[in-house]
Coordinates of C-alpha atoms in Angstrom, one line a residue:
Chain F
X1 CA 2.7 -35.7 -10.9
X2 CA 3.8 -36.4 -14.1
X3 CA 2.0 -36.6 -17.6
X4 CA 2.2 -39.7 -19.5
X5 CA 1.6 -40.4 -22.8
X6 CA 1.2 -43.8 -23.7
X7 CA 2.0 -44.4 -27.8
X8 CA 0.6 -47.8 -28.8
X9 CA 1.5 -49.1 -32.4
X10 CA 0.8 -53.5 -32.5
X11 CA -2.3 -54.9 -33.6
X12 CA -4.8 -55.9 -30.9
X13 CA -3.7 -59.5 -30.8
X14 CA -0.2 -59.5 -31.6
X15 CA 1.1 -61.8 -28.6
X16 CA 0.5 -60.8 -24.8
X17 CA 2.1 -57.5 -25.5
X18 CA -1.1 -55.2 -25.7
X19 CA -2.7 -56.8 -22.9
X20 CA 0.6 -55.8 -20.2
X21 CA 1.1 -52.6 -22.2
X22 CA -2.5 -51.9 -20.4
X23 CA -1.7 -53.4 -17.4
X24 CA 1.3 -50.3 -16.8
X25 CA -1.3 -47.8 -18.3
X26 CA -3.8 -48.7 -15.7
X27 CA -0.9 -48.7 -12.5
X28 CA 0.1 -45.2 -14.2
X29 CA -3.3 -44.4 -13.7
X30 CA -4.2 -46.0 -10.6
X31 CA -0.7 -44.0 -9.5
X32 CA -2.9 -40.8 -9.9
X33 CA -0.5 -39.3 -12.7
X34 CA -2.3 -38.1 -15.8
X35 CA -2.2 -40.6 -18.9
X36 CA -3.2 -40.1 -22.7
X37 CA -3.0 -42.6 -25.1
X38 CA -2.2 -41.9 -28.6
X39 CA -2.8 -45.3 -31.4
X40 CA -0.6 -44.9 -34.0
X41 CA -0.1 -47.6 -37.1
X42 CA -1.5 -50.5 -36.9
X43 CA -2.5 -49.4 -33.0
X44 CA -6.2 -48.1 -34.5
X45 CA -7.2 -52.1 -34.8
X46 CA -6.8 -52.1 -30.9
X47 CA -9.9 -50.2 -30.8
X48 CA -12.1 -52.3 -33.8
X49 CA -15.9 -53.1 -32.7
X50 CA -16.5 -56.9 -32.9
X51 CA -13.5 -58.7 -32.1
X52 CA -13.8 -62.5 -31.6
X53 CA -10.6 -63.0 -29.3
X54 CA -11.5 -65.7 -28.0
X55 CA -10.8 -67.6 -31.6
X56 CA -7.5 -66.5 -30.8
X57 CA -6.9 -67.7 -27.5
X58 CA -6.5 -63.9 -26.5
X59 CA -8.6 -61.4 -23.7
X60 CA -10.8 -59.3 -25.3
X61 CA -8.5 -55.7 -25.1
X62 CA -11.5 -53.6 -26.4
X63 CA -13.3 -54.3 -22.8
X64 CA -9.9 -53.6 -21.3
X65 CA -9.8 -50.0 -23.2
X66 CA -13.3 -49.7 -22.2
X67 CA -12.2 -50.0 -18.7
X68 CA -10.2 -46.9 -18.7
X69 CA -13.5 -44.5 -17.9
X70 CA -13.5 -46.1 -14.2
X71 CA -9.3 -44.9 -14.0
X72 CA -10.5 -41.6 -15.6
X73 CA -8.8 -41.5 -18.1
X74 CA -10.3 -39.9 -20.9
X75 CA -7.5 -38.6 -23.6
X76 CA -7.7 -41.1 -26.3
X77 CA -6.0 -39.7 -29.3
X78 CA -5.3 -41.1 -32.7
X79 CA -4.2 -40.2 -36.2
X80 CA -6.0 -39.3 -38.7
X81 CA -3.7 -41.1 -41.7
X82 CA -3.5 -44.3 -39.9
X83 CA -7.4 -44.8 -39.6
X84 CA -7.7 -43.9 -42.9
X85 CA -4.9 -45.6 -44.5
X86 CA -6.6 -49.0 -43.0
X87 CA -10.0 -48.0 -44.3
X88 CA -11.2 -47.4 -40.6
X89 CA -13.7 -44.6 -39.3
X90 CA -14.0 -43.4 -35.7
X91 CA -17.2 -45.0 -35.2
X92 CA -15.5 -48.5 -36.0
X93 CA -13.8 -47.9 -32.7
X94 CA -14.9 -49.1 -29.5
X95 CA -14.8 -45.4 -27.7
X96 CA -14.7 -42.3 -28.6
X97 CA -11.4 -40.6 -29.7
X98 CA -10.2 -37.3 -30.7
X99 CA -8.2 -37.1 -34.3
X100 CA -5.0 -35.8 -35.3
X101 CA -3.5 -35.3 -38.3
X102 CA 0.3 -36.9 -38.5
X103 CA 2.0 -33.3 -38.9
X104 CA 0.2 -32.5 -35.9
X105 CA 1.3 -35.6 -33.3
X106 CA 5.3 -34.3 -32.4
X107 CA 3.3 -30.8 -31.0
X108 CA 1.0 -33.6 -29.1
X109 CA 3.7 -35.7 -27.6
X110 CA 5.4 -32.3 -26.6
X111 CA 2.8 -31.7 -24.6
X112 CA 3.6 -35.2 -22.4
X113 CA 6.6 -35.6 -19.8
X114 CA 6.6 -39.0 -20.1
X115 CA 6.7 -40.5 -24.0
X116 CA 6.0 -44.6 -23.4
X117 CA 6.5 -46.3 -26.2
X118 CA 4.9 -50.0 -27.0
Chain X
X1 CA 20.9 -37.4 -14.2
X2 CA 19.2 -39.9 -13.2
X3 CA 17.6 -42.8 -15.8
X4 CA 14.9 -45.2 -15.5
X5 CA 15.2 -48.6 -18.0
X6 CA 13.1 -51.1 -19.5
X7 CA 13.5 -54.0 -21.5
X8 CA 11.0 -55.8 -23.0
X9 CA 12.7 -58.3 -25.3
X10 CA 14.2 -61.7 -24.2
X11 CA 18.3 -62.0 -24.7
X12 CA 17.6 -64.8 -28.1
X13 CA 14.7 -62.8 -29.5
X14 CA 16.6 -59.5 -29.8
X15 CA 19.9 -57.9 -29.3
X16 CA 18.0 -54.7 -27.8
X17 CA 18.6 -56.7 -24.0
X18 CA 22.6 -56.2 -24.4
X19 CA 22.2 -53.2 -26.3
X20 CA 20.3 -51.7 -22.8
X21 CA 23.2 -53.5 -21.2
X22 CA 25.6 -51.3 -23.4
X23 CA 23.7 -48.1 -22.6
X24 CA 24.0 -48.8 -18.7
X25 CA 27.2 -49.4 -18.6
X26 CA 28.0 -46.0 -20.6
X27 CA 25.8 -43.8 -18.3
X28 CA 27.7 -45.4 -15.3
X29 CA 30.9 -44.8 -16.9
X30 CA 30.2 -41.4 -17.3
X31 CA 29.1 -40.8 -13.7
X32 CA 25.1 -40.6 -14.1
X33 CA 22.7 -42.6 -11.8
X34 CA 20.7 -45.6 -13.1
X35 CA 17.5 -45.4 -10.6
X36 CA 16.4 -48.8 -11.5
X37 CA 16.6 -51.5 -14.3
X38 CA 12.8 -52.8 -15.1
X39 CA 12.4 -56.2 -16.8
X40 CA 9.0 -56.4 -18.1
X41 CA 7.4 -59.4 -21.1
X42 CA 9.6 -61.1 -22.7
X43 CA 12.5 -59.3 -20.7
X44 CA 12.3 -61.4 -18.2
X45 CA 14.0 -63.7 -19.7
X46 CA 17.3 -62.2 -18.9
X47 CA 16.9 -62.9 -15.2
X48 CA 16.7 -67.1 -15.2
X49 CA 19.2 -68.2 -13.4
X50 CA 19.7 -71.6 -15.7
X51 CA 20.3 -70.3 -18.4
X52 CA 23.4 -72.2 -20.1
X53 CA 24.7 -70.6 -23.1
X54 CA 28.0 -72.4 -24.8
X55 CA 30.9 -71.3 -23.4
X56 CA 31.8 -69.7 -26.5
X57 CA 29.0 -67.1 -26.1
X58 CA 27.8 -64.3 -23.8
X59 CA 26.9 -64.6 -21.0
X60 CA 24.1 -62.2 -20.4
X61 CA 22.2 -63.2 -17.2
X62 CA 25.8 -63.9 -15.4
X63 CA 26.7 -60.2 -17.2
X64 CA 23.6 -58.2 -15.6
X65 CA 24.1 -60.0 -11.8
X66 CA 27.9 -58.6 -12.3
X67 CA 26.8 -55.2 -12.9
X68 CA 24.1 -55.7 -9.9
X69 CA 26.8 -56.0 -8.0
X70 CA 29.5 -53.9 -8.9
X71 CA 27.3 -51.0 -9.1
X72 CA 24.1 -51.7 -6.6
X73 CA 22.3 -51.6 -9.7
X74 CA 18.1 -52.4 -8.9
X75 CA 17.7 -54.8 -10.8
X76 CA 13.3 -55.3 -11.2
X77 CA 11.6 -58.3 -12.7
X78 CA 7.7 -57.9 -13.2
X79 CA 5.8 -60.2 -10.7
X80 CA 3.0 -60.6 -13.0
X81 CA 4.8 -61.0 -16.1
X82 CA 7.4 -63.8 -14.6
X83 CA 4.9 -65.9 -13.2
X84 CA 2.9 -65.5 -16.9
X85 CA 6.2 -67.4 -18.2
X86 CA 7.5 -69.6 -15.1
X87 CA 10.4 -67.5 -13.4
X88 CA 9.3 -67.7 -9.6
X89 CA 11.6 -66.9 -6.7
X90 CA 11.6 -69.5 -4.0
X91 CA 9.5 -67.6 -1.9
X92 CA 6.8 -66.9 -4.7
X93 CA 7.0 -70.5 -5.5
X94 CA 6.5 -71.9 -2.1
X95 CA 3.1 -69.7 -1.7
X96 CA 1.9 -71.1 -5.4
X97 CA 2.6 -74.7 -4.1
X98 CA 5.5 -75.1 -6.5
X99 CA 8.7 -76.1 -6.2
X100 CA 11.1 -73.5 -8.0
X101 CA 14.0 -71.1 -7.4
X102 CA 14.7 -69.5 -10.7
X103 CA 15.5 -66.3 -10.1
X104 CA 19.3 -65.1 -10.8
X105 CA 21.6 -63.2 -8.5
X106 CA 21.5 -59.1 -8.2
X107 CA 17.6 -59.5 -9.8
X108 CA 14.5 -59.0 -7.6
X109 CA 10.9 -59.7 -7.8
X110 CA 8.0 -57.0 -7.9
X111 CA 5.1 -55.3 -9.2
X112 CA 4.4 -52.6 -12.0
X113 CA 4.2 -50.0 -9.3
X114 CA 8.0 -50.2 -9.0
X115 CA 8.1 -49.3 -12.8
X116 CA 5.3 -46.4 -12.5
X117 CA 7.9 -45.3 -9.1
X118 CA 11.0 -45.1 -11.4
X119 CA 9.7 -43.1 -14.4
X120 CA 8.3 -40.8 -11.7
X121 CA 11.9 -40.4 -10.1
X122 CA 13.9 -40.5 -13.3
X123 CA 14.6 -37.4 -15.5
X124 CA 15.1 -39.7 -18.1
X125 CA 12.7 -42.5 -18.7
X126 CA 14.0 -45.2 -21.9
X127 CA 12.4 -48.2 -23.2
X128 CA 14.3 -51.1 -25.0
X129 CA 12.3 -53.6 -27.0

């Protein structure tokens, strides 16, 4: 088993990309191998309450995210700068997630095997 | 050691594709292992057979079935993420009730699991794009 740690930095609907970055989180998951995921950037707005995606022509990815429980996987990190920097607050996100400040994220992806970027 | 790839861009949208392409053939040249080449989103795009650049340009999916084959290179296109933008195999095609054979020599067709597989094997596990 190895521990992954998935690092997601596009906006919710910036092109299919978000949606089949969750698709590999969920096989990682459904692979039994421990998964975090860490929103970095402009990540955080993958989380918002009240999307309309469906203006958009997109899924909704919050009730993908929110679909993670049943794949247990729990460790949902973000920073603390990039919420803050977009005028965001953890309970403007659609689950709950644990902070970190941005000198504090290089000890957090150290503590992963795996670094996935997208 | 042994590396795990993927790309994510198409070969027009970026130059990340050939720079991958660059990084393969380097770790080869130096005698490491390459467990397997994953071509995931827009990736995919390197592994149409049709493709028809001028002559005057490179050829990038003739370039990847060339290292397929010199260096029995697995070379993984994402099932889901083909069929999302119209590269079907002949076999996938026939069971969609479509005709279509678009897949280029050396590449192969599967599912995410392969991906999950090779960063499990791998020591080192790099994304392009």
């Amino acid at each position: 088993m190895k521990k992954y740690l998935f690092v997601l930095r596009k906006p919710a609907h910036s092109g299919a990309q978000v949606q089949e970055m969750l698709d590999i989180i969920l096989t990682t998951a459904a692979f039994d191998q421990q998964v975090g995921i860490l929103l970095l950037d402009d990540g955080v707005f993958q989380l918002k309450n009240g999307q309309q995606p469906d203006i958009a022509g997109m899924k909704d990815i919050a009730a993908i995210f929110k679909a993670l429980e049943i794949y247990e996987v729990h460790d949902v990190y973000t920073e603390v700068e990039s919420l803050r920097e977009r005028g965001l607050k953890p309970k403007d996100l659609c689950l709950p997630v644990r902070e970190f400040y941005r000198k504090d994220i290089a000890s957090l992806m150290k503590r992963y095997d795996v670094v996935f970027s997208g | 050691m042994k590396f795990a790839i993927q790309i994510n861009n198409s070969p027009y949208q970026s130059n990340t594709g050939h720079t991958a392409y660059q990084f393969i053939k380097a770790v080869l040249a130096q005698g490491h292992e390459v467990f397997r080449v994953f071509f995931y989103q827009d990736g995919i795009y390197h592994a149409f057979k049709y493709a028809t650049p001028p002559d005057d340009e490179l050829q990038f999916t003739a370039q990847w079935s060339e290292l397929a084959r010199q260096y029995q290179l697995d070379l993984v296109v994402c099932i889901s993420a083909a069929q999302r933008r119209g590269l079907l195999c002949a076999d996938e095609a026939k069971r969609q009730g479509k005709m279509d054979n678009d897949l280029a020599e050396g590449f192969r067709i599967s599912g995410l699991g392969q991906l999950v597989e090779a960063t499990l094997e791998a020591d080192r596990f790099i994304v392009f794009g």
